[in-house]
PDB file of C-alpha atoms in Angstrom:
ATOM      1  CA  MET A   1      78.035 -11.854 154.845  1.00 88.00           C
ATOM      2  CA  PHE A   2      76.282 -14.211 152.306  1.00 95.00           C
ATOM      3  CA  THR A   3      77.754 -16.561 150.303  1.00 95.00           C
ATOM      4  CA  TYR A   4      76.828 -18.811 147.294  1.00 97.00           C
ATOM      5  CA  SER A   5      77.130 -21.855 149.471  1.00 95.00           C
ATOM      6  CA  GLY A   6      76.939 -23.663 152.921  1.00 95.00           C
ATOM      7  CA  PRO A   7      75.075 -21.861 155.789  1.00 96.00           C
ATOM      8  CA  THR A   8      75.357 -18.368 154.660  1.00 96.00           C
ATOM      9  CA  GLY A   9      74.242 -19.605 151.072  1.00 97.00           C
ATOM     10  CA  PRO A  10      71.384 -18.565 148.775  1.00 98.00           C
ATOM     11  CA  GLU A  11      68.790 -20.829 151.028  1.00 97.00           C
ATOM     12  CA  TYR A  12      69.843 -19.051 154.180  1.00 98.00           C
ATOM     13  CA  TRP A  13      69.632 -15.238 153.128  1.00 98.00           C
ATOM     14  CA  GLY A  14      66.502 -14.544 154.519  1.00 98.00           C
ATOM     15  CA  ASN A  15      67.755 -15.899 157.947  1.00 97.00           C
ATOM     16  CA  LEU A  16      71.166 -13.502 157.688  1.00 97.00           C
ATOM     17  CA  SER A  17      69.799  -9.979 158.441  1.00 97.00           C
ATOM     18  CA  ASN A  18      66.225  -8.214 159.029  1.00 97.00           C
ATOM     19  CA  ASP A  19      66.916  -6.337 155.784  1.00 97.00           C
ATOM     20  CA  TYR A  20      67.200  -9.834 153.682  1.00 98.00           C
ATOM     21  CA  VAL A  21      63.671 -11.304 154.634  1.00 98.00           C
ATOM     22  CA  PRO A  22      62.301 -10.777 151.352  1.00 98.00           C
ATOM     23  CA  CYS A  23      64.869 -13.096 149.948  1.00 98.00           C
ATOM     24  CA  LYS A  24      62.898 -15.801 151.871  1.00 97.00           C
ATOM     25  CA  ASN A  25      59.516 -14.237 151.792  1.00 96.00           C
ATOM     26  CA  GLY A  26      59.272 -12.415 148.720  1.00 97.00           C
ATOM     27  CA  ALA A  27      56.518 -13.400 146.283  1.00 96.00           C
ATOM     28  CA  VAL A  28      58.225 -12.087 142.822  1.00 98.00           C
ATOM     29  CA  GLN A  29      61.830 -12.929 143.585  1.00 98.00           C
ATOM     30  CA  SER A  30      64.283 -13.293 140.872  1.00 98.00           C
ATOM     31  CA  PRO A  31      66.166 -14.909 138.883  1.00 98.00           C
ATOM     32  CA  VAL A  32      63.921 -17.149 137.048  1.00 98.00           C
ATOM     33  CA  ASN A  33      63.495 -19.932 134.325  1.00 98.00           C
ATOM     34  CA  ILE A  34      62.003 -18.716 131.201  1.00 98.00           C
ATOM     35  CA  GLU A  35      60.016 -21.240 129.644  1.00 98.00           C
ATOM     36  CA  LYS A  36      59.824 -20.188 126.075  1.00 96.00           C
ATOM     37  CA  ASP A  37      56.300 -21.696 125.198  1.00 96.00           C
ATOM     38  CA  GLU A  38      54.615 -20.451 128.735  1.00 96.00           C
ATOM     39  CA  ALA A  39      55.772 -16.968 127.808  1.00 97.00           C
ATOM     40  CA  VAL A  40      53.095 -14.661 126.484  1.00 97.00           C
ATOM     41  CA  LEU A  41      53.018 -12.339 123.602  1.00 96.00           C
ATOM     42  CA  ASN A  42      52.916  -9.032 124.253  1.00 96.00           C
ATOM     43  CA  SER A  43      52.505  -7.136 120.991  1.00 93.00           C
ATOM     44  CA  THR A  44      52.856  -3.570 122.778  1.00 93.00           C
ATOM     45  CA  LEU A  45      56.340  -4.200 123.837  1.00 95.00           C
ATOM     46  CA  ASN A  46      58.361  -1.811 121.547  1.00 91.00           C
ATOM     47  CA  PRO A  47      62.173  -2.160 120.607  1.00 92.00           C
ATOM     48  CA  LEU A  48      64.160  -1.046 123.571  1.00 92.00           C
ATOM     49  CA  ASN A  49      64.761   2.538 123.627  1.00 89.00           C
ATOM     50  CA  ARG A  50      68.421   2.700 125.243  1.00 93.00           C
ATOM     51  CA  LYS A  51      71.074   5.623 124.528  1.00 93.00           C
ATOM     52  CA  TYR A  52      74.283   4.662 126.211  1.00 96.00           C
ATOM     53  CA  SER A  53      77.519   7.050 126.531  1.00 95.00           C
ATOM     54  CA  SER A  54      80.397   6.567 124.029  1.00 95.00           C
ATOM     55  CA  SER A  55      82.720   7.976 126.745  1.00 96.00           C
ATOM     56  CA  VAL A  56      81.837   7.900 130.330  1.00 96.00           C
ATOM     57  CA  ASN A  57      84.648   7.777 133.383  1.00 96.00           C
ATOM     58  CA  SER A  58      84.530   4.659 134.745  1.00 97.00           C
ATOM     59  CA  THR A  59      85.810   2.380 137.749  1.00 96.00           C
ATOM     60  CA  LEU A  60      86.407  -1.487 137.722  1.00 97.00           C
ATOM     61  CA  ILE A  61      85.072  -3.116 140.967  1.00 96.00           C
ATOM     62  CA  ASN A  62      85.561  -6.358 142.887  1.00 96.00           C
ATOM     63  CA  SER A  63      82.547  -6.179 145.429  1.00 94.00           C
ATOM     64  CA  CYS A  64      83.410  -9.656 146.812  1.00 93.00           C
ATOM     65  CA  TYR A  65      80.512 -11.200 145.631  1.00 95.00           C
ATOM     66  CA  HIS A  66      80.916 -10.168 141.469  1.00 96.00           C
ATOM     67  CA  ILE A  67      82.842  -8.099 139.449  1.00 97.00           C
ATOM     68  CA  GLY A  68      81.396  -4.991 138.048  1.00 97.00           C
ATOM     69  CA  VAL A  69      81.881  -1.270 136.614  1.00 97.00           C
ATOM     70  CA  LYS A  70      80.548   1.745 138.300  1.00 96.00           C
ATOM     71  CA  PHE A  71      80.337   5.177 136.615  1.00 95.00           C
ATOM     72  CA  GLU A  72      81.712   8.306 138.085  1.00 89.00           C
ATOM     73  CA  ASP A  73      79.106  10.517 136.265  1.00 85.00           C
ATOM     74  CA  GLN A  74      75.886   8.552 136.566  1.00 77.00           C
ATOM     75  CA  SER A  75      74.016  10.692 134.884  1.00 83.00           C
ATOM     76  CA  GLY A  76      75.865  10.781 131.740  1.00 87.00           C
ATOM     77  CA  ALA A  77      76.312   6.621 131.478  1.00 95.00           C
ATOM     78  CA  GLY A  78      72.970   6.284 129.423  1.00 95.00           C
ATOM     79  CA  VAL A  79      69.302   5.973 129.768  1.00 95.00           C
ATOM     80  CA  LEU A  80      67.079   3.779 129.135  1.00 95.00           C
ATOM     81  CA  ASN A  81      62.968   4.125 128.839  1.00 94.00           C
ATOM     82  CA  VAL A  82      60.287   1.823 129.898  1.00 94.00           C
ATOM     83  CA  ASP A  83      56.731   2.360 129.154  1.00 92.00           C
ATOM     84  CA  GLY A  84      57.539   6.228 128.881  1.00 93.00           C
ATOM     85  CA  LYS A  85      59.879   6.323 132.114  1.00 95.00           C
ATOM     86  CA  ASP A  86      63.206   6.980 132.244  1.00 96.00           C
ATOM     87  CA  TYR A  87      65.703   4.856 134.389  1.00 97.00           C
ATOM     88  CA  THR A  88      69.538   6.167 134.397  1.00 96.00           C
ATOM     89  CA  LEU A  89      72.372   3.579 133.959  1.00 97.00           C
ATOM     90  CA  ILE A  90      74.193   3.334 137.147  1.00 96.00           C
ATOM     91  CA  LYS A  91      76.165   0.244 137.238  1.00 97.00           C
ATOM     92  CA  LEU A  92      76.912  -3.225 135.432  1.00 98.00           C
ATOM     93  CA  HIS A  93      78.059  -6.496 136.732  1.00 98.00           C
ATOM     94  CA  TRP A  94      78.507 -10.034 135.593  1.00 98.00           C
ATOM     95  CA  HIS A  95      77.377 -13.597 137.152  1.00 98.00           C
ATOM     96  CA  THR A  96      79.105 -16.677 136.104  1.00 98.00           C
ATOM     97  CA  PRO A  97      77.317 -19.007 135.434  1.00 98.00           C
ATOM     98  CA  SER A  98      73.969 -17.223 134.607  1.00 98.00           C
ATOM     99  CA  GLU A  99      71.373 -16.394 137.035  1.00 98.00           C
ATOM    100  CA  HIS A 100      68.483 -16.273 134.653  1.00 98.00           C
ATOM    101  CA  GLN A 101      67.547 -19.646 132.535  1.00 98.00           C
ATOM    102  CA  ILE A 102      65.789 -20.509 129.321  1.00 98.00           C
ATOM    103  CA  ASP A 103      63.822 -23.663 129.321  1.00 98.00           C
ATOM    104  CA  GLY A 104      66.355 -24.984 131.970  1.00 98.00           C
ATOM    105  CA  TYR A 105      69.510 -24.122 130.464  1.00 98.00           C
ATOM    106  CA  GLN A 106      71.983 -21.980 132.526  1.00 98.00           C
ATOM    107  CA  PHE A 107      74.308 -20.323 130.272  1.00 98.00           C
ATOM    108  CA  PRO A 108      78.284 -19.680 131.039  1.00 98.00           C
ATOM    109  CA  ALA A 109      77.365 -15.893 131.776  1.00 98.00           C
ATOM    110  CA  GLU A 110      75.400 -12.819 132.371  1.00 98.00           C
ATOM    111  CA  LEU A 111      75.709  -9.285 132.297  1.00 98.00           C
ATOM    112  CA  HIS A 112      73.263  -7.280 134.463  1.00 98.00           C
ATOM    113  CA  LEU A 113      73.015  -3.518 133.349  1.00 98.00           C
ATOM    114  CA  VAL A 114      71.260  -1.837 136.271  1.00 98.00           C
ATOM    115  CA  HIS A 115      69.050   1.194 135.709  1.00 97.00           C
ATOM    116  CA  GLN A 116      67.407   3.668 138.199  1.00 96.00           C
ATOM    117  CA  ALA A 117      64.633   5.931 137.867  1.00 97.00           C
ATOM    118  CA  ALA A 118      64.009   9.723 139.611  1.00 96.00           C
ATOM    119  CA  ASP A 119      62.040   7.795 142.072  1.00 96.00           C
ATOM    120  CA  ALA A 120      64.429   5.007 142.938  1.00 95.00           C
ATOM    121  CA  THR A 121      62.909   2.122 141.009  1.00 96.00           C
ATOM    122  CA  LEU A 122      64.947  -0.303 139.122  1.00 98.00           C
ATOM    123  CA  SER A 123      65.054  -1.882 135.706  1.00 98.00           C
ATOM    124  CA  VAL A 124      67.797  -4.049 135.046  1.00 98.00           C
ATOM    125  CA  VAL A 125      68.538  -5.581 131.325  1.00 98.00           C
ATOM    126  CA  SER A 126      70.267  -8.795 131.297  1.00 98.00           C
ATOM    127  CA  ILE A 127      72.360 -10.135 128.558  1.00 98.00           C
ATOM    128  CA  LEU A 128      73.138 -14.027 128.354  1.00 98.00           C
ATOM    129  CA  TYR A 129      76.307 -15.425 126.962  1.00 98.00           C
ATOM    130  CA  ASN A 130      77.285 -18.764 125.724  1.00 97.00           C
ATOM    131  CA  TYR A 131      80.611 -20.234 124.758  1.00 96.00           C
ATOM    132  CA  THR A 132      82.674 -19.794 121.687  1.00 92.00           C
ATOM    133  CA  SER A 133      85.655 -21.142 120.769  1.00 85.00           C
ATOM    134  CA  ASP A 134      86.167 -18.218 117.488  1.00 86.00           C
ATOM    135  CA  ASP A 135      88.725 -15.680 118.714  1.00 79.00           C
ATOM    136  CA  ASP A 136      86.789 -13.177 116.272  1.00 79.00           C
ATOM    137  CA  SER A 137      83.451 -13.782 118.335  1.00 84.00           C
ATOM    138  CA  VAL A 138      84.333 -13.237 122.013  1.00 91.00           C
ATOM    139  CA  ASP A 139      82.688 -10.357 123.737  1.00 94.00           C
ATOM    140  CA  PRO A 140      84.439  -7.458 122.131  1.00 94.00           C
ATOM    141  CA  PHE A 141      83.106  -5.099 125.378  1.00 95.00           C
ATOM    142  CA  LEU A 142      85.111  -7.384 127.574  1.00 95.00           C
ATOM    143  CA  ALA A 143      88.241  -8.167 125.100  1.00 94.00           C
ATOM    144  CA  GLU A 144      88.897  -4.563 123.988  1.00 94.00           C
ATOM    145  CA  GLN A 145      87.990  -2.281 127.335  1.00 96.00           C
ATOM    146  CA  ILE A 146      88.074  -4.591 130.203  1.00 95.00           C
ATOM    147  CA  GLU A 147      90.018  -7.673 130.282  1.00 92.00           C
ATOM    148  CA  GLU A 148      93.382  -6.062 130.694  1.00 92.00           C
ATOM    149  CA  GLN A 149      92.384  -4.423 134.040  1.00 94.00           C
ATOM    150  CA  LEU A 150      90.883  -7.322 135.098  1.00 94.00           C
ATOM    151  CA  VAL A 151      94.044  -8.975 135.638  1.00 92.00           C
ATOM    152  CA  GLU A 152      95.264  -6.302 137.590  1.00 93.00           C
ATOM    153  CA  LEU A 153      92.142  -6.276 139.883  1.00 92.00           C
ATOM    154  CA  PRO A 154      93.154  -7.517 143.327  1.00 87.00           C
ATOM    155  CA  ASN A 155      91.366  -9.984 145.127  1.00 83.00           C
ATOM    156  CA  VAL A 156      89.532  -8.805 148.413  1.00 80.00           C
ATOM    157  CA  SER A 157      88.466 -10.549 151.402  1.00 75.00           C
ATOM    158  CA  CYS A 158      84.206 -10.261 151.957  1.00 79.00           C
ATOM    159  CA  GLY A 159      83.334  -7.813 154.407  1.00 68.00           C
ATOM    160  CA  GLY A 160      85.701  -5.157 153.697  1.00 67.00           C
ATOM    161  CA  LYS A 161      84.971  -2.243 150.889  1.00 72.00           C
ATOM    162  CA  GLY A 162      85.940  -4.090 147.839  1.00 81.00           C
ATOM    163  CA  ALA A 163      88.466  -3.325 145.297  1.00 93.00           C
ATOM    164  CA  ARG A 164      88.370  -0.642 142.679  1.00 93.00           C
ATOM    165  CA  LEU A 165      90.545  -0.007 139.591  1.00 95.00           C
ATOM    166  CA  PRO A 166      90.250   3.288 137.372  1.00 95.00           C
ATOM    167  CA  LEU A 167      89.120   2.302 133.745  1.00 96.00           C
ATOM    168  CA  GLY A 168      89.138   5.700 132.191  1.00 95.00           C
ATOM    169  CA  ASN A 169      86.601   6.273 129.783  1.00 96.00           C
ATOM    170  CA  LEU A 170      84.588   3.422 128.438  1.00 96.00           C
ATOM    171  CA  ASP A 171      82.696   3.221 125.378  1.00 97.00           C
ATOM    172  CA  LEU A 172      79.191   1.776 126.214  1.00 96.00           C
ATOM    173  CA  THR A 173      77.391   1.890 122.850  1.00 94.00           C
ATOM    174  CA  GLU A 174      78.375  -1.540 122.057  1.00 92.00           C
ATOM    175  CA  LEU A 175      76.105  -2.954 124.720  1.00 94.00           C
ATOM    176  CA  GLY A 176      73.384  -0.688 123.378  1.00 89.00           C
ATOM    177  CA  ASN A 177      72.373  -2.183 120.024  1.00 79.00           C
ATOM    178  CA  GLN A 178      68.549  -2.392 119.469  1.00 76.00           C
ATOM    179  CA  ALA A 179      66.815  -5.380 120.840  1.00 88.00           C
ATOM    180  CA  LYS A 180      63.487  -5.720 119.289  1.00 91.00           C
ATOM    181  CA  ASN A 181      62.986  -9.348 121.071  1.00 95.00           C
ATOM    182  CA  TYR A 182      63.283  -9.888 124.502  1.00 97.00           C
ATOM    183  CA  TYR A 183      61.408 -11.178 127.646  1.00 98.00           C
ATOM    184  CA  ARG A 184      59.960  -9.157 130.436  1.00 98.00           C
ATOM    185  CA  TYR A 185      58.595  -9.635 134.042  1.00 98.00           C
ATOM    186  CA  VAL A 186      58.415  -8.067 137.289  1.00 98.00           C
ATOM    187  CA  GLY A 187      60.792  -9.582 139.785  1.00 98.00           C
ATOM    188  CA  SER A 188      63.788  -8.676 142.477  1.00 98.00           C
ATOM    189  CA  LEU A 189      67.494  -7.905 142.953  1.00 98.00           C
ATOM    190  CA  THR A 190      69.154 -11.155 142.750  1.00 98.00           C
ATOM    191  CA  THR A 191      71.600 -10.392 145.659  1.00 98.00           C
ATOM    192  CA  PRO A 192      70.550  -9.511 149.291  1.00 97.00           C
ATOM    193  CA  GLY A 193      67.974  -7.978 150.312  1.00 97.00           C
ATOM    194  CA  CYS A 194      66.329  -9.156 147.544  1.00 98.00           C
ATOM    195  CA  THR A 195      64.336  -6.046 146.580  1.00 96.00           C
ATOM    196  CA  GLU A 196      61.257  -6.287 144.994  1.00 97.00           C
ATOM    197  CA  THR A 197      59.514  -4.726 142.301  1.00 92.00           C
ATOM    198  CA  VAL A 198      62.556  -4.463 139.787  1.00 98.00           C
ATOM    199  CA  ILE A 199      61.260  -4.597 135.980  1.00 98.00           C
ATOM    200  CA  TRP A 200      63.623  -7.143 134.153  1.00 98.00           C
ATOM    201  CA  THR A 201      64.382  -7.102 130.670  1.00 98.00           C
ATOM    202  CA  VAL A 202      66.144 -10.313 129.651  1.00 98.00           C
ATOM    203  CA  LEU A 203      67.282 -10.421 125.809  1.00 97.00           C
ATOM    204  CA  GLN A 204      66.559 -13.108 123.372  1.00 96.00           C
ATOM    205  CA  LYS A 205      69.825 -12.859 121.520  1.00 95.00           C
ATOM    206  CA  VAL A 206      72.327 -14.691 123.416  1.00 96.00           C
ATOM    207  CA  ARG A 207      75.814 -13.167 123.107  1.00 96.00           C
ATOM    208  CA  SER A 208      79.471 -15.185 122.646  1.00 96.00           C
ATOM    209  CA  ILE A 209      81.994 -15.214 125.252  1.00 97.00           C
ATOM    210  CA  SER A 210      85.229 -17.552 125.821  1.00 95.00           C
ATOM    211  CA  GLN A 211      86.177 -19.808 128.632  1.00 95.00           C
ATOM    212  CA  ASP A 212      89.033 -17.240 129.014  1.00 94.00           C
ATOM    213  CA  GLN A 213      86.879 -14.418 129.481  1.00 96.00           C
ATOM    214  CA  VAL A 214      85.004 -16.175 132.096  1.00 97.00           C
ATOM    215  CA  GLU A 215      87.537 -17.391 133.851  1.00 96.00           C
ATOM    216  CA  ALA A 216      88.933 -13.732 133.753  1.00 96.00           C
ATOM    217  CA  LEU A 217      85.829 -12.623 135.273  1.00 97.00           C
ATOM    218  CA  ARG A 218      86.031 -15.311 137.977  1.00 96.00           C
ATOM    219  CA  ASN A 219      89.801 -15.033 138.894  1.00 94.00           C
ATOM    220  CA  PRO A 220      89.733 -11.837 141.394  1.00 94.00           C
ATOM    221  CA  LEU A 221      86.719 -13.450 143.357  1.00 94.00           C
ATOM    222  CA  ASN A 222      87.455 -15.732 146.785  1.00 90.00           C
ATOM    223  CA  GLY A 223      85.941 -18.992 146.985  1.00 87.00           C
ATOM    224  CA  SER A 224      82.399 -19.827 146.274  1.00 86.00           C
ATOM    225  CA  TYR A 225      82.039 -16.062 144.665  1.00 95.00           C
ATOM    226  CA  LYS A 226      83.468 -17.489 141.507  1.00 95.00           C
ATOM    227  CA  GLU A 227      79.954 -18.996 140.737  1.00 97.00           C
ATOM    228  CA  ASN A 228      77.647 -16.390 141.947  1.00 98.00           C
ATOM    229  CA  ALA A 229      74.548 -17.398 140.499  1.00 98.00           C
ATOM    230  CA  ARG A 230      71.454 -17.426 142.659  1.00 98.00           C
ATOM    231  CA  PRO A 231      69.134 -20.473 141.873  1.00 98.00           C
ATOM    232  CA  THR A 232      66.061 -19.754 139.915  1.00 98.00           C
ATOM    233  CA  GLN A 233      62.839 -18.762 142.074  1.00 98.00           C
ATOM    234  CA  PRO A 234      59.352 -19.890 141.397  1.00 98.00           C
ATOM    235  CA  LEU A 235      57.186 -17.584 139.214  1.00 97.00           C
ATOM    236  CA  HIS A 236      54.158 -18.028 141.330  1.00 95.00           C
ATOM    237  CA  ASP A 237      51.164 -16.497 139.739  1.00 94.00           C
ATOM    238  CA  ARG A 238      53.307 -14.193 137.294  1.00 97.00           C
ATOM    239  CA  LYS A 239      53.533 -14.721 133.582  1.00 97.00           C
ATOM    240  CA  VAL A 240      56.771 -13.617 131.631  1.00 98.00           C
ATOM    241  CA  GLN A 241      56.015 -11.701 128.376  1.00 98.00           C
ATOM    242  CA  VAL A 242      57.756 -12.022 125.542  1.00 97.00           C
ATOM    243  CA  SER A 243      58.218  -8.769 122.654  1.00 95.00           C
ATOM    244  CA  ASP A 244      58.081 -11.149 119.531  1.00 77.00           C
ATOM    245  CA  SER A 245      58.051 -14.907 119.746  1.00 53.00           C
ATOM    246  CA  ASP A 246      58.402 -15.583 116.087  1.00 54.00           C
ATOM    247  CA  ASN A 247      61.869 -14.001 115.850  1.00 52.00           C
ATOM    248  CA  GLU A 248      63.192 -14.331 119.086  1.00 46.00           C
ATOM    249  CA  ASP A 249      66.770 -14.925 117.642  1.00 47.00           C
ATOM    250  CA  ASP A 250      66.463 -11.312 115.573  1.00 48.00           C
ATOM    251  CA  ASP A 251      67.816  -8.671 117.436  1.00 47.00           C
ATOM    252  CA  ASP A 252      69.501  -6.069 115.270  1.00 42.00           C
ATOM    253  CA  ASP A 253      73.106  -5.696 115.995  1.00 41.00           C
ATOM    254  CA  GLY A 254      73.394  -3.197 113.017  1.00 35.00           C
ATOM    255  CA  ASP A 255      74.889   0.149 113.390  1.00 35.00           C
ATOM    256  CA  ASN A 256      73.645   2.158 116.347  1.00 34.00           C
ATOM    257  CA  ASP A 257      71.130   4.964 115.325  1.00 35.00           C
ATOM    258  CA  ASP A 258      68.816   7.147 117.508  1.00 33.00           C
ATOM    259  CA  ASP A 259      67.232   4.352 118.749  1.00 32.00           C
ATOM    260  CA  ASP A 260      70.207   2.368 119.904  1.00 31.00           C
ATOM    261  CA  GLY A 261      72.960   4.933 120.257  1.00 30.00           C
ATOM    262  CA  ASP A 262      74.720   5.982 122.604  1.00 30.00           C
ATOM    263  CA  ASP A 263      73.757   3.462 125.352  1.00 27.00           C
TER     264      ASP A 263
END
């Protein structure tokens, strides 16, 4: 089983299994450090076209290495369209601290929304979080729908099947507000086997989270998994694209409409 420190930590993942070889030999690995000044403006990148559900039967998961949510009806959770191709939202999970960095800054938390197309290819939307001390600015998705169940989620020993806790119907629309400004690059999954050719979309707008919320995400995890961020990986010859370099903090968090509604 992989961990985040010691002899089974990230630098050794590629040696733990033949299935993990891309973790050490892959050429387009994730996460990465995004340098704003090096990002290449791509004016053809349109606002994200996402439609997420306002009610989908969901289960809270302690997988051992992160806390996540899976959907009992994956076809009904939501859809992301990237370059004319539809990707279905299949799960989401958190990393604390963040895996992606901006200009070398590591955020307290990062949420990954994992989407899969009919041909099994993946596209992940990343939301970064910074600390807030304002109770009115904490992450509403966690505060209103997940936090009570996080307290009840059991610890698990790694190598087992994890722990599951029914959440009932979740409203995912808050996670799908229109995003005009984001970074885009091709990378990999950030856990073994580090599968490549994943399309990453890292939102420029940073959301707010409290220290208590971060601790709630860590508490069910054991040992080194409480800090479950893979170190940033070399870009090599890749270029990170940016949809709008002039308005990097101007994502629209207004009312959901046809472009950002039922994600």
